[in-house]
């Protein structure tokens, strides 16, 4: 597998931009709705805490066997950030785990599916042989995103979430 590094990815409506700490102020507003955290857990972070988190993520995994790839989703034409998508890649096991989140005002428009499909295709080109996603069993919208990307649910549960799997 070639060296894994998150670069920009373009889709029809979105630009997936590698995560940087400078996006924290806008992303704090995007991710600030407490309802958004119903299935993903936690609570909204303020801009300062999110800036620190983004700086850590952008610096990369402290484990040399793990690669963190994180993007913010920017709407083409509007320049507005609407969410994030991430992939945790473990080259030694030929595996990557995907996750996505779109701010409440932009949900229901297919942005999560568009972004997750783009990252799924990017990972398949690396190539990564096994892609995983973990979805809360009651989070039907996220399950629909996983299914639209070619993932299928498995019987495996982790922290109460269903493991979905895709093999490109």
PDB file of C-alpha atoms in Angstrom:
ATOM      1  CA  UNK A   1       0.000   0.000   0.000  1.00  0.00           C
ATOM      2  CA  UNK A   2       1.347   3.428  -0.873  1.00  0.00           C
ATOM      3  CA  UNK A   3       1.817   6.099   1.776  1.00  0.00           C
ATOM      4  CA  UNK A   4      -1.535   7.217   3.125  1.00  0.00           C
ATOM      5  CA  UNK A   5      -2.089  10.957   3.315  1.00  0.00           C
ATOM      6  CA  UNK A   6      -5.386  12.829   3.263  1.00  0.00           C
ATOM      7  CA  UNK A   7      -5.452  15.303   0.399  1.00  0.00           C
ATOM      8  CA  UNK A   8      -8.328  17.296  -1.007  1.00  0.00           C
ATOM      9  CA  UNK A   9     -11.152  15.301  -2.552  1.00  0.00           C
ATOM     10  CA  UNK A  10     -13.770  16.903  -4.797  1.00  0.00           C
ATOM     11  CA  UNK A  11     -17.325  15.689  -5.354  1.00  0.00           C
ATOM     12  CA  UNK A  12     -20.219  17.184  -7.270  1.00  0.00           C
ATOM     13  CA  UNK A  13     -21.315  19.463  -4.435  1.00  0.00           C
ATOM     14  CA  UNK A  14     -18.542  19.247  -1.863  1.00  0.00           C
ATOM     15  CA  UNK A  15     -14.867  19.851  -1.332  1.00  0.00           C
ATOM     16  CA  UNK A  16     -13.348  17.563   1.276  1.00  0.00           C
ATOM     17  CA  UNK A  17     -10.531  19.582   2.799  1.00  0.00           C
ATOM     18  CA  UNK A  18      -7.873  18.099   5.090  1.00  0.00           C
ATOM     19  CA  UNK A  19      -8.680  19.058   8.663  1.00  0.00           C
ATOM     20  CA  UNK A  20      -6.883  22.099  10.090  1.00  0.00           C
ATOM     21  CA  UNK A  21      -7.221  23.825  13.449  1.00  0.00           C
ATOM     22  CA  UNK A  22      -8.314  27.038  11.747  1.00  0.00           C
ATOM     23  CA  UNK A  23     -11.670  25.412  10.877  1.00  0.00           C
ATOM     24  CA  UNK A  24     -12.594  25.096  14.569  1.00  0.00           C
ATOM     25  CA  UNK A  25     -14.572  28.331  14.934  1.00  0.00           C
ATOM     26  CA  UNK A  26     -16.897  27.565  12.031  1.00  0.00           C
ATOM     27  CA  UNK A  27     -17.103  23.862  12.872  1.00  0.00           C
ATOM     28  CA  UNK A  28     -18.066  24.655  16.483  1.00  0.00           C
ATOM     29  CA  UNK A  29     -21.207  26.272  15.036  1.00  0.00           C
ATOM     30  CA  UNK A  30     -21.773  23.400  12.565  1.00  0.00           C
ATOM     31  CA  UNK A  31     -21.493  20.739  15.291  1.00  0.00           C
ATOM     32  CA  UNK A  32     -23.022  22.822  18.092  1.00  0.00           C
ATOM     33  CA  UNK A  33     -26.539  21.358  18.119  1.00  0.00           C
ATOM     34  CA  UNK A  34     -26.850  19.028  21.159  1.00  0.00           C
ATOM     35  CA  UNK A  35     -29.351  16.897  19.197  1.00  0.00           C
ATOM     36  CA  UNK A  36     -26.518  16.039  16.799  1.00  0.00           C
ATOM     37  CA  UNK A  37     -24.751  14.213  19.639  1.00  0.00           C
ATOM     38  CA  UNK A  38     -27.723  11.979  20.486  1.00  0.00           C
ATOM     39  CA  UNK A  39     -26.233   9.012  18.624  1.00  0.00           C
ATOM     40  CA  UNK A  40     -22.562   9.957  18.412  1.00  0.00           C
ATOM     41  CA  UNK A  41     -22.261  10.732  22.106  1.00  0.00           C
ATOM     42  CA  UNK A  42     -20.532  13.512  23.950  1.00  0.00           C
ATOM     43  CA  UNK A  43     -21.520  17.136  23.906  1.00  0.00           C
ATOM     44  CA  UNK A  44     -20.756  20.000  21.554  1.00  0.00           C
ATOM     45  CA  UNK A  45     -17.270  21.448  21.965  1.00  0.00           C
ATOM     46  CA  UNK A  46     -16.562  25.150  21.988  1.00  0.00           C
ATOM     47  CA  UNK A  47     -14.225  26.684  19.431  1.00  0.00           C
ATOM     48  CA  UNK A  48     -11.146  26.579  21.697  1.00  0.00           C
ATOM     49  CA  UNK A  49     -11.601  22.918  22.653  1.00  0.00           C
ATOM     50  CA  UNK A  50     -12.342  22.014  19.046  1.00  0.00           C
ATOM     51  CA  UNK A  51      -9.233  23.902  17.879  1.00  0.00           C
ATOM     52  CA  UNK A  52      -7.100  21.858  20.278  1.00  0.00           C
ATOM     53  CA  UNK A  53      -8.765  18.630  19.126  1.00  0.00           C
ATOM     54  CA  UNK A  54      -8.285  19.508  15.462  1.00  0.00           C
ATOM     55  CA  UNK A  55      -4.629  20.380  16.041  1.00  0.00           C
ATOM     56  CA  UNK A  56      -4.088  16.938  17.638  1.00  0.00           C
ATOM     57  CA  UNK A  57      -5.918  15.167  14.814  1.00  0.00           C
ATOM     58  CA  UNK A  58      -4.080  17.107  12.104  1.00  0.00           C
ATOM     59  CA  UNK A  59      -0.745  16.217  13.727  1.00  0.00           C
ATOM     60  CA  UNK A  60      -1.521  12.545  13.113  1.00  0.00           C
ATOM     61  CA  UNK A  61      -1.825   9.427  15.171  1.00  0.00           C
ATOM     62  CA  UNK A  62       0.813   8.868  17.847  1.00  0.00           C
ATOM     63  CA  UNK A  63       0.733   5.202  16.811  1.00  0.00           C
ATOM     64  CA  UNK A  64       2.955   4.778  13.718  1.00  0.00           C
ATOM     65  CA  UNK A  65       0.792   1.804  12.660  1.00  0.00           C
ATOM     66  CA  UNK A  66      -2.334   3.992  12.407  1.00  0.00           C
ATOM     67  CA  UNK A  67      -3.047   6.832   9.977  1.00  0.00           C
ATOM     68  CA  UNK A  68      -5.703   9.425  10.715  1.00  0.00           C
ATOM     69  CA  UNK A  69      -7.347  11.006   7.681  1.00  0.00           C
ATOM     70  CA  UNK A  70      -9.781  13.781   8.559  1.00  0.00           C
ATOM     71  CA  UNK A  71     -11.625  16.197   6.309  1.00  0.00           C
ATOM     72  CA  UNK A  72     -14.118  19.004   6.693  1.00  0.00           C
ATOM     73  CA  UNK A  73     -16.903  19.206   4.133  1.00  0.00           C
ATOM     74  CA  UNK A  74     -17.200  22.527   2.324  1.00  0.00           C
ATOM     75  CA  UNK A  75     -20.139  23.295   0.058  1.00  0.00           C
ATOM     76  CA  UNK A  76     -18.968  24.266  -3.405  1.00  0.00           C
ATOM     77  CA  UNK A  77     -20.009  27.753  -4.383  1.00  0.00           C
ATOM     78  CA  UNK A  78     -21.074  28.756  -0.872  1.00  0.00           C
ATOM     79  CA  UNK A  79     -17.763  28.126   0.885  1.00  0.00           C
ATOM     80  CA  UNK A  80     -19.648  27.056   4.006  1.00  0.00           C
ATOM     81  CA  UNK A  81     -18.492  24.104   6.124  1.00  0.00           C
ATOM     82  CA  UNK A  82     -21.247  21.565   6.788  1.00  0.00           C
ATOM     83  CA  UNK A  83     -19.634  18.517   8.418  1.00  0.00           C
ATOM     84  CA  UNK A  84     -16.726  16.119   8.631  1.00  0.00           C
ATOM     85  CA  UNK A  85     -15.688  12.700   7.412  1.00  0.00           C
ATOM     86  CA  UNK A  86     -12.807  10.653   8.715  1.00  0.00           C
ATOM     87  CA  UNK A  87     -10.972   7.454   8.020  1.00  0.00           C
ATOM     88  CA  UNK A  88      -8.696   5.667  10.445  1.00  0.00           C
ATOM     89  CA  UNK A  89      -6.401   3.524   8.304  1.00  0.00           C
ATOM     90  CA  UNK A  90      -4.400   0.588   9.607  1.00  0.00           C
ATOM     91  CA  UNK A  91      -2.186  -0.469   6.678  1.00  0.00           C
ATOM     92  CA  UNK A  92      -0.799  -3.578   8.428  1.00  0.00           C
ATOM     93  CA  UNK A  93      -4.293  -5.074   8.705  1.00  0.00           C
ATOM     94  CA  UNK A  94      -5.484  -3.712   5.343  1.00  0.00           C
ATOM     95  CA  UNK A  95      -8.382  -2.036   7.186  1.00  0.00           C
ATOM     96  CA  UNK A  96      -9.913   1.407   7.479  1.00  0.00           C
ATOM     97  CA  UNK A  97     -12.762   2.663   9.610  1.00  0.00           C
ATOM     98  CA  UNK A  98     -14.995   5.467   8.368  1.00  0.00           C
ATOM     99  CA  UNK A  99     -17.140   7.948  10.251  1.00  0.00           C
ATOM    100  CA  UNK A 100     -19.139  10.972   9.146  1.00  0.00           C
ATOM    101  CA  UNK A 101     -21.195  13.743  10.664  1.00  0.00           C
ATOM    102  CA  UNK A 102     -23.159  16.545   9.030  1.00  0.00           C
ATOM    103  CA  UNK A 103     -24.507  19.529  10.931  1.00  0.00           C
ATOM    104  CA  UNK A 104     -28.232  19.485  11.668  1.00  0.00           C
ATOM    105  CA  UNK A 105     -29.216  22.261   9.209  1.00  0.00           C
ATOM    106  CA  UNK A 106     -27.632  20.353   6.299  1.00  0.00           C
ATOM    107  CA  UNK A 107     -28.907  16.862   7.075  1.00  0.00           C
ATOM    108  CA  UNK A 108     -31.261  15.088   4.714  1.00  0.00           C
ATOM    109  CA  UNK A 109     -29.621  16.458   1.566  1.00  0.00           C
ATOM    110  CA  UNK A 110     -27.241  13.570   0.868  1.00  0.00           C
ATOM    111  CA  UNK A 111     -24.041  15.349   1.918  1.00  0.00           C
ATOM    112  CA  UNK A 112     -22.957  12.554   4.284  1.00  0.00           C
ATOM    113  CA  UNK A 113     -23.513   9.954   1.570  1.00  0.00           C
ATOM    114  CA  UNK A 114     -21.651  12.026  -1.013  1.00  0.00           C
ATOM    115  CA  UNK A 115     -18.665  12.540   1.275  1.00  0.00           C
ATOM    116  CA  UNK A 116     -18.581   8.953   2.565  1.00  0.00           C
ATOM    117  CA  UNK A 117     -18.775   7.581  -0.989  1.00  0.00           C
ATOM    118  CA  UNK A 118     -15.862   9.774  -2.022  1.00  0.00           C
ATOM    119  CA  UNK A 119     -13.712   8.581   0.874  1.00  0.00           C
ATOM    120  CA  UNK A 120     -14.782   4.969   0.303  1.00  0.00           C
ATOM    121  CA  UNK A 121     -13.640   5.251  -3.328  1.00  0.00           C
ATOM    122  CA  UNK A 122     -10.386   6.946  -2.251  1.00  0.00           C
ATOM    123  CA  UNK A 123      -9.675   4.123   0.208  1.00  0.00           C
ATOM    124  CA  UNK A 124     -10.475   1.464  -2.384  1.00  0.00           C
ATOM    125  CA  UNK A 125      -7.859   3.018  -4.684  1.00  0.00           C
ATOM    126  CA  UNK A 126      -5.109   2.871  -2.020  1.00  0.00           C
ATOM    127  CA  UNK A 127      -6.113  -0.073  -1.893  1.00  0.00           C
ATOM    128  CA  UNK A 128      -7.638  -0.934   1.469  1.00  0.00           C
ATOM    129  CA  UNK A 129      -9.221  -4.384   1.518  1.00  0.00           C
ATOM    130  CA  UNK A 130     -11.708  -3.999   4.358  1.00  0.00           C
ATOM    131  CA  UNK A 131     -13.700  -0.933   5.343  1.00  0.00           C
ATOM    132  CA  UNK A 132     -15.660  -0.656   8.569  1.00  0.00           C
ATOM    133  CA  UNK A 133     -18.193   1.751  10.011  1.00  0.00           C
ATOM    134  CA  UNK A 134     -19.949   1.622  13.358  1.00  0.00           C
ATOM    135  CA  UNK A 135     -23.535   2.841  13.451  1.00  0.00           C
ATOM    136  CA  UNK A 136     -25.930   3.163  16.389  1.00  0.00           C
ATOM    137  CA  UNK A 137     -28.754   0.653  15.777  1.00  0.00           C
ATOM    138  CA  UNK A 138     -31.385   3.412  15.952  1.00  0.00           C
ATOM    139  CA  UNK A 139     -29.532   5.888  13.738  1.00  0.00           C
ATOM    140  CA  UNK A 140     -31.390   5.094  10.529  1.00  0.00           C
ATOM    141  CA  UNK A 141     -29.925   8.010   8.567  1.00  0.00           C
ATOM    142  CA  UNK A 142     -26.359   6.853   9.241  1.00  0.00           C
ATOM    143  CA  UNK A 143     -27.312   3.268   8.399  1.00  0.00           C
ATOM    144  CA  UNK A 144     -28.664   4.565   5.080  1.00  0.00           C
ATOM    145  CA  UNK A 145     -25.336   6.315   4.401  1.00  0.00           C
ATOM    146  CA  UNK A 146     -23.421   3.109   5.133  1.00  0.00           C
ATOM    147  CA  UNK A 147     -25.712   1.071   2.874  1.00  0.00           C
ATOM    148  CA  UNK A 148     -25.439   3.645   0.061  1.00  0.00           C
ATOM    149  CA  UNK A 149     -21.645   3.268   0.227  1.00  0.00           C
ATOM    150  CA  UNK A 150     -21.841  -0.511  -0.162  1.00  0.00           C
ATOM    151  CA  UNK A 151     -21.457  -1.444   3.510  1.00  0.00           C
ATOM    152  CA  UNK A 152     -23.544  -4.246   5.015  1.00  0.00           C
ATOM    153  CA  UNK A 153     -24.392  -4.734   8.693  1.00  0.00           C
ATOM    154  CA  UNK A 154     -22.716  -7.580  10.541  1.00  0.00           C
ATOM    155  CA  UNK A 155     -23.781  -9.351  13.741  1.00  0.00           C
ATOM    156  CA  UNK A 156     -20.815  -7.770  15.556  1.00  0.00           C
ATOM    157  CA  UNK A 157     -21.515  -5.027  18.108  1.00  0.00           C
ATOM    158  CA  UNK A 158     -18.992  -2.621  19.604  1.00  0.00           C
ATOM    159  CA  UNK A 159     -19.982  -0.201  22.349  1.00  0.00           C
ATOM    160  CA  UNK A 160     -23.615  -0.836  21.429  1.00  0.00           C
ATOM    161  CA  UNK A 161     -23.095   0.049  17.766  1.00  0.00           C
ATOM    162  CA  UNK A 162     -23.522  -2.244  14.776  1.00  0.00           C
ATOM    163  CA  UNK A 163     -20.376  -2.941  12.778  1.00  0.00           C
ATOM    164  CA  UNK A 164     -20.927  -2.436   9.059  1.00  0.00           C
ATOM    165  CA  UNK A 165     -18.394  -3.851   6.626  1.00  0.00           C
ATOM    166  CA  UNK A 166     -17.451  -3.327   2.998  1.00  0.00           C
ATOM    167  CA  UNK A 167     -14.809  -5.131   0.977  1.00  0.00           C
ATOM    168  CA  UNK A 168     -13.919  -3.242  -2.212  1.00  0.00           C
TER     169      UNK A 168
END
